[in-house]
Coordinates of C-alpha atoms in Angstrom, one line a residue:
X1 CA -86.3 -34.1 37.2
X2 CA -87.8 -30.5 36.4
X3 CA -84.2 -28.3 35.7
X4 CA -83.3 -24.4 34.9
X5 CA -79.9 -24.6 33.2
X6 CA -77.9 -21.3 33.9
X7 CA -74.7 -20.9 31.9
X8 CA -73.2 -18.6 28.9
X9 CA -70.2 -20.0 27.2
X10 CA -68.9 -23.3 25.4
X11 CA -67.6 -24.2 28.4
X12 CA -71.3 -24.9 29.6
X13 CA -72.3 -26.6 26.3
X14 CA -71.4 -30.1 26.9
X15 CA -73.1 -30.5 30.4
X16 CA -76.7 -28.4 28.9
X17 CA -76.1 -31.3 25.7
X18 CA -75.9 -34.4 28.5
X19 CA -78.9 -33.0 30.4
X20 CA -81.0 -32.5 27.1
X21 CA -80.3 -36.5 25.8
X22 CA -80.6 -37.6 29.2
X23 CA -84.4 -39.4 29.3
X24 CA -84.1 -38.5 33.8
X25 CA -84.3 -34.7 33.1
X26 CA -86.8 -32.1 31.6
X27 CA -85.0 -28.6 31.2
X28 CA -87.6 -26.1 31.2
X29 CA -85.6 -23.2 30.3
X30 CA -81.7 -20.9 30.2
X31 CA -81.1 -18.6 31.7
X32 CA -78.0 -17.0 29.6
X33 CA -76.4 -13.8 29.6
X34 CA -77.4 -11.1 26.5
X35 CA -75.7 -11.0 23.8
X36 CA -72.7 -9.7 22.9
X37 CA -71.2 -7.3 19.6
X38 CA -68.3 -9.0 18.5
X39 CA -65.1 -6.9 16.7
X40 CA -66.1 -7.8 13.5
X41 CA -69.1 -6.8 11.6
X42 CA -70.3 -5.4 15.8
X43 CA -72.9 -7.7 14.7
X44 CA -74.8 -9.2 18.1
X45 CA -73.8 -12.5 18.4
X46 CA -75.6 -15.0 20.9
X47 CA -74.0 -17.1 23.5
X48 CA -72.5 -20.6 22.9
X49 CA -75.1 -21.8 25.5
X50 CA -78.2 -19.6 23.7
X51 CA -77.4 -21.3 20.3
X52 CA -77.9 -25.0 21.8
X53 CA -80.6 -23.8 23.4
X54 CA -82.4 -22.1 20.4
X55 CA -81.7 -25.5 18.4
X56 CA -83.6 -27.3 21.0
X57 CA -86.9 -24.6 20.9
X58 CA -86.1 -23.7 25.1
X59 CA -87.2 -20.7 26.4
X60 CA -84.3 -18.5 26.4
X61 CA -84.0 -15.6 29.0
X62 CA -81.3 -13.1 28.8
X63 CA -81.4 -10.6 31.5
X64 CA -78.9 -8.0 32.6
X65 CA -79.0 -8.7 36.2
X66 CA -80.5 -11.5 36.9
X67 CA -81.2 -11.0 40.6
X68 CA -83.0 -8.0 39.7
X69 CA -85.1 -8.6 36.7
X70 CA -88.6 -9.1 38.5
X71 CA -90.0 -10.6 35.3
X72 CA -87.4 -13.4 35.1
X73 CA -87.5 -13.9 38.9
X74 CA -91.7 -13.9 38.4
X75 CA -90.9 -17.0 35.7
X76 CA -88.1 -18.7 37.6
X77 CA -90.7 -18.8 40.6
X78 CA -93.7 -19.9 38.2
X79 CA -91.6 -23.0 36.9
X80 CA -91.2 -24.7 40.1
X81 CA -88.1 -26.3 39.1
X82 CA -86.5 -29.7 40.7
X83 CA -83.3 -28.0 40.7
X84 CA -81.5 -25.4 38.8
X85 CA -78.1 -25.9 37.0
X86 CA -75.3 -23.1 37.0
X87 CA -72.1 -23.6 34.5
X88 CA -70.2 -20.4 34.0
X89 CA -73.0 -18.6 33.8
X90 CA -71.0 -15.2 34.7
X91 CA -73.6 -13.3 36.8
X92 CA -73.9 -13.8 41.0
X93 CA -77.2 -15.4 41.9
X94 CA -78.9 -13.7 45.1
X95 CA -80.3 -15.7 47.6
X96 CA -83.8 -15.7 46.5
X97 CA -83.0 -17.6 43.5
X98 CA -80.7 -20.1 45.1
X99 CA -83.7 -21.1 47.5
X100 CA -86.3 -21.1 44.7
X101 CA -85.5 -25.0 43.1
X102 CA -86.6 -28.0 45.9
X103 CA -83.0 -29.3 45.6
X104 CA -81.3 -26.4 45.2
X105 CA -78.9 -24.6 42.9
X106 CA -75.6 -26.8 41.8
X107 CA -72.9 -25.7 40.3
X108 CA -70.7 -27.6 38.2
X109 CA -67.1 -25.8 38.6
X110 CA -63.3 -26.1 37.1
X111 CA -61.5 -27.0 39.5
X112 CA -60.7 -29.0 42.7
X113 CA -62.3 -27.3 45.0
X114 CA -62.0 -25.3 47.7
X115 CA -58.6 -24.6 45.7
X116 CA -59.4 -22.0 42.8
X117 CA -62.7 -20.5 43.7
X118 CA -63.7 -17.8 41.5
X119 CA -63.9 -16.6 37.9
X120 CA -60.3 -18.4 35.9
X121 CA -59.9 -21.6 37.4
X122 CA -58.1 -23.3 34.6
X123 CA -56.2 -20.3 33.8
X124 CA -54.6 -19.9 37.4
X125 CA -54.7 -23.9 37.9
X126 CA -51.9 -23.6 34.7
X127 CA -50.2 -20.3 35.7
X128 CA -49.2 -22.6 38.5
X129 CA -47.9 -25.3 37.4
X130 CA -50.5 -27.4 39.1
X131 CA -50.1 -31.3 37.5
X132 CA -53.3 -32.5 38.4
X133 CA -56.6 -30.6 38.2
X134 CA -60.7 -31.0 38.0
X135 CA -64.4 -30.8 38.3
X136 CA -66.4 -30.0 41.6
X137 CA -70.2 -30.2 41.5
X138 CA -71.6 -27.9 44.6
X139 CA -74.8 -27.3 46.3
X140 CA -74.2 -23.5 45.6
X141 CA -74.7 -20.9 48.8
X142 CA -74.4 -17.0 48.6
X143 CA -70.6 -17.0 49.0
X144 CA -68.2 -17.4 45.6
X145 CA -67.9 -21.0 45.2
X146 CA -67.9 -21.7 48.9
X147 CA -70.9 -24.2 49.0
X148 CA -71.0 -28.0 50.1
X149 CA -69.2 -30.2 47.5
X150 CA -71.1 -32.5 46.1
X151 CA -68.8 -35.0 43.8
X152 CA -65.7 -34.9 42.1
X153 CA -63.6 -35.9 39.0
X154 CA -60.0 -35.4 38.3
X155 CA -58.0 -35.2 35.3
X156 CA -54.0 -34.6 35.2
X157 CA -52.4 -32.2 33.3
X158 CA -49.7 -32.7 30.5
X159 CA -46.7 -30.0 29.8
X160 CA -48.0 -28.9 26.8
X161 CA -51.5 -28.9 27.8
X162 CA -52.8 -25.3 27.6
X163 CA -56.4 -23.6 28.9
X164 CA -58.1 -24.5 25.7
X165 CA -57.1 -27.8 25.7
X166 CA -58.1 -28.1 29.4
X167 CA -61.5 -26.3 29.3
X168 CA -62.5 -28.5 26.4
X169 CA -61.4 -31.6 28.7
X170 CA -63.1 -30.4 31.6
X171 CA -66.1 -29.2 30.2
X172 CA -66.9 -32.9 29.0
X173 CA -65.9 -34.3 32.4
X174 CA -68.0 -31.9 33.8
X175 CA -71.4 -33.2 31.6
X176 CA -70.8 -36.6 33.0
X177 CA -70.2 -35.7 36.8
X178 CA -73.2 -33.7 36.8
X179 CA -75.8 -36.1 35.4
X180 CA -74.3 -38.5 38.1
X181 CA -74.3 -36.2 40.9
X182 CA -78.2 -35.4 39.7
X183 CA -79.1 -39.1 39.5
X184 CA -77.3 -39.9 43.3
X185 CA -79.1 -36.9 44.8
X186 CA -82.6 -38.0 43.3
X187 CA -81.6 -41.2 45.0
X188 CA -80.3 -39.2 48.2
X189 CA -77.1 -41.1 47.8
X190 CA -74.7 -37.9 48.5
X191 CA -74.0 -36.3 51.5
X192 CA -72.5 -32.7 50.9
X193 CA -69.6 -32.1 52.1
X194 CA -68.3 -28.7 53.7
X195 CA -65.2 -27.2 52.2
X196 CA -62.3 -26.5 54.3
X197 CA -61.8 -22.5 54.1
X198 CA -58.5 -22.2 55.6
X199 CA -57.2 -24.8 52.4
X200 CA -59.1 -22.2 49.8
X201 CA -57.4 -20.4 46.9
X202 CA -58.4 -17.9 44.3
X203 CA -58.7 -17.3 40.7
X204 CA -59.8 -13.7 40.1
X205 CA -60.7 -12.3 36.4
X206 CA -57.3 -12.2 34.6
X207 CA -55.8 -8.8 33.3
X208 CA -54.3 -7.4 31.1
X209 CA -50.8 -6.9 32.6
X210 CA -51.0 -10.4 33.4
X211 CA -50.1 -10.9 29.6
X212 CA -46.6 -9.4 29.7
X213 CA -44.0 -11.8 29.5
X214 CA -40.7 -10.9 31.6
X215 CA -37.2 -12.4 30.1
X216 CA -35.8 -12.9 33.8
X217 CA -38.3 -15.2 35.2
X218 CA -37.8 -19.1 34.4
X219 CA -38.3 -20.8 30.9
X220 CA -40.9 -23.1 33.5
X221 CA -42.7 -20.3 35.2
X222 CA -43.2 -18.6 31.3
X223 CA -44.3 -21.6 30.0
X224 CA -47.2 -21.5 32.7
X225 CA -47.9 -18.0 31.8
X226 CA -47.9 -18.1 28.1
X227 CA -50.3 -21.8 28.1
X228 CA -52.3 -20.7 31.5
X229 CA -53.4 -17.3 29.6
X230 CA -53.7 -18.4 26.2
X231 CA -53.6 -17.0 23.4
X232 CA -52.6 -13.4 24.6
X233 CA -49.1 -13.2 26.2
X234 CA -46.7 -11.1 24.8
X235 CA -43.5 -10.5 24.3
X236 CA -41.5 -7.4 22.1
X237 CA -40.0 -7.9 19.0
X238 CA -38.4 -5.6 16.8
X239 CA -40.2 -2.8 18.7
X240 CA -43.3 -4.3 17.9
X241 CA -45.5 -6.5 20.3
X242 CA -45.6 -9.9 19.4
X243 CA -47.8 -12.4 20.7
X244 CA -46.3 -16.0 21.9
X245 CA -49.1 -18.7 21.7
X246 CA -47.0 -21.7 22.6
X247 CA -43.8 -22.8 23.8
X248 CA -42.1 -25.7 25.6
X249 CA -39.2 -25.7 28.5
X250 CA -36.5 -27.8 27.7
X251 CA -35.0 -29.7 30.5
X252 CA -36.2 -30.8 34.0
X253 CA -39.2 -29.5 35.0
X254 CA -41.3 -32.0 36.8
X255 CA -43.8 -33.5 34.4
X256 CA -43.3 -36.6 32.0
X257 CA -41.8 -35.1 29.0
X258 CA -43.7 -35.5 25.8
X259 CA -42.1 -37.9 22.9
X260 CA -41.4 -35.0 20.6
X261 CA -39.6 -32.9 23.2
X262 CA -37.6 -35.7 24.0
X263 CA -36.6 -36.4 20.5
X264 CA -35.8 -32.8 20.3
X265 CA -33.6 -32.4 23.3
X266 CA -32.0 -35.4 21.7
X267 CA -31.2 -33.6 18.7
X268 CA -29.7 -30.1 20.5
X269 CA -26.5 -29.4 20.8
X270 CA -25.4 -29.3 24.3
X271 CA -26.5 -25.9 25.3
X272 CA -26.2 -26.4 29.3
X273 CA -23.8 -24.3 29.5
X274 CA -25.1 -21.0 27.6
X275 CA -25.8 -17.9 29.7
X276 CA -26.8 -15.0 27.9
X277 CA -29.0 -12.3 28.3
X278 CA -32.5 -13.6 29.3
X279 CA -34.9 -13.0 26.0
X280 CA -31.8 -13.5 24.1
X281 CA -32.1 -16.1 21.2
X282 CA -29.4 -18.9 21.7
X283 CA -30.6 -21.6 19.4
X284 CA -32.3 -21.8 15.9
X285 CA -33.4 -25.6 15.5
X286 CA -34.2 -26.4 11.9
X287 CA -38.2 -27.3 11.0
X288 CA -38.9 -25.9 14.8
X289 CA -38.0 -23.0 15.9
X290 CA -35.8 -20.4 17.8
X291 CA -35.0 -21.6 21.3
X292 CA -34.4 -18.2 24.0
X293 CA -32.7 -17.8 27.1
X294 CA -34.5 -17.1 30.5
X295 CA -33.8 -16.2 33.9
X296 CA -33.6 -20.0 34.6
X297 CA -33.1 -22.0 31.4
X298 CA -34.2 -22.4 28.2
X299 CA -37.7 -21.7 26.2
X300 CA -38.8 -23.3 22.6
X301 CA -41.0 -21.0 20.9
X302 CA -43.6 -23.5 19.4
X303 CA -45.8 -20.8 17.8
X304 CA -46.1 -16.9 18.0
X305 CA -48.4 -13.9 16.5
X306 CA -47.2 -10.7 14.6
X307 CA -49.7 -8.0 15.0
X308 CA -52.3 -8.4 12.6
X309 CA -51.1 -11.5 11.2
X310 CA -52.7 -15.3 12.1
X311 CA -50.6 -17.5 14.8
X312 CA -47.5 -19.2 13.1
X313 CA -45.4 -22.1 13.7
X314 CA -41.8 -21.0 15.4
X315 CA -40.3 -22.1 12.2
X316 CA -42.5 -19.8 10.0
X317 CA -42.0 -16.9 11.9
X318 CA -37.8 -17.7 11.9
X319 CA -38.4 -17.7 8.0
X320 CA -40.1 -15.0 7.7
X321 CA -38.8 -12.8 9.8
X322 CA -35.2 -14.0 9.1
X323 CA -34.6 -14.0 13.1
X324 CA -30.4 -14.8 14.1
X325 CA -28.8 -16.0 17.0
X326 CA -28.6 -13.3 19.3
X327 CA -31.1 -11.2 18.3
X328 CA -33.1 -10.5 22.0
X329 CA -36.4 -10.1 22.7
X330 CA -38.2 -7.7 24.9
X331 CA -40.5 -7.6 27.9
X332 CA -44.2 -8.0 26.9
X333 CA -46.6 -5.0 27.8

């Protein structure tokens, strides 16, 4: 099977691996977006997907549109493709490429679709609290991530689980589903399905005031926020913003709780019946961390960021920072 693999970050990297060692399929060449100048250095740094690609001696094309860059629409034409593969590969595809491959263009998306079309799946999927989440492979149409659904795979989702650990679950899950999806529709052993529009959600491009943190919501519903847009909620300390990378809600919240958390509620003194000012620190826990008051209960901080310093445990920043009970932090901006 003759295949065009469009797709840009490490996200992507798994399922281009899977189709490269698979002996079925022949990619002929990525399509990727250009490259980028990173902060440091503003050195131009190619794409997760262009760097596998390179290793592996594939035409690389990197275009700025892609729908209207005539010379790469010329090539995509010339290669008379089986079938062209889009994972993440951040631009919209017109309809003249989506007709150009004999079986189509599939997409391999994060999420259980029609729930989360769009651009942050796995970020909304956790700002939600969702338990259970996945992969969809779709014949892809000119809509955003409204096409026939092909196959899908599901994965649940653990408390502590954040969109790292998530995308790097899901990007492996996706590698598999698509090399079976590609293999059933060789042997025209799927029948697309049509997804049910009225059940759709969204996950648009997350911004920047989605990072503030706010004291009066629940120690759950921050929890989703700090592991759904990780690593760049904040919070204010000490007049100085301070990012919280990971945390953990201590008592009921509707998933199984994790053997360390449950050791750790063990060891607490009974604190069900503090009420303090939300962002107020009610709790230092030796080796751990300081624990803070919400709107609705009670928020470990696992592991935080001073400006211009690395991520620390919540125990190295109490140390360091010689934090007390009572000391309250601020809103995030």
């Amino acid at each position: 099977m003759k295949i065009v693999f469009f797709g840009t970050p490490q996200f992507a990297v798994p399922t281009l691996e899977k189709l490269l060692n698979h002996s079925k399929f022949d990619v002929l060449a990525v399509v990727t977006q250009p490259d980028k100048r990173r902060e440091r250095g503003n050195k131009l740094t190619p794409s997760p997907v262009k760097a596998i690609a390179t290793a592996h001696n594939l035409p690389v094309w990197q275009p700025e549109k892609v729908k209207k860059d005539t010379e790469t629409l010329t090539k995509l034409k010339e290669l008379d493709a089986d079938v062209f593969v889009v994972v993440a590969y951040g631009q919209i595809l017109s309809s003249k490429i989506l007709k150009m491959p004999k079986l189509g263009c599939i997409n391999v998306h994060g999420s259980i679709l029609p729930k989360y079309r769009g651009a942050a799946p796995i970020q909304w999927c956790l700002y939600n609290g969702e338990k259970e989440t996945g992969i969809t492979t779709m014949l892809m149409d000119v809509g955003m991530d409204t096409g026939p659904m092909l196959e899908i795979a599901t994965t649940p989702i653990g408390l502590l689980d954040n969109t790292q650990d998530l995308a790097e679950r899901l990007a492996a899950i996706g590698g598999d589903l698509l090399v079976e999806t590609l293999l059933k529709l060789e042997r025209q052993e799927i029948q697309p399905i049509p997804q049910d529009n009225l059940s759709a959600t969204y996950a648009p491009l997350i911004q920047k005031e989605d990072y503030g943190l706010d004291w009066s919501k629940s120690a759950i519903q921050l929890h989703n926020q700090i592991r759904g847009f990780y690593p760049n909620c904040t919070a204010t300390f000490r007049n100085n913003l301070l990012k919280i990378t990971a945390s953990a809600p201590l008592g009921s919240v509707g998933y199984r709780i994790p053997p360390e958390l449950q050791e750790l509620i063990h060891k607490l003194p009974d604190l069900s019946n503090v009420s303090d000012k939300p962002g107020a620190v009610v709790n230092i826990t030796k080796g751990i961390g300081a624990i803070v008051q919400t709107g609705e209960g009670l928020l470990l901080l696992r592991e935080v960021q001073l400006a211009g310093k690395r991520p620390q445990s919540g125990w190295d920043f109490v140390n360091g920072t010689r934090l007390t009970v009572g000391e309250v932090f601020g809103a995030g901006r």
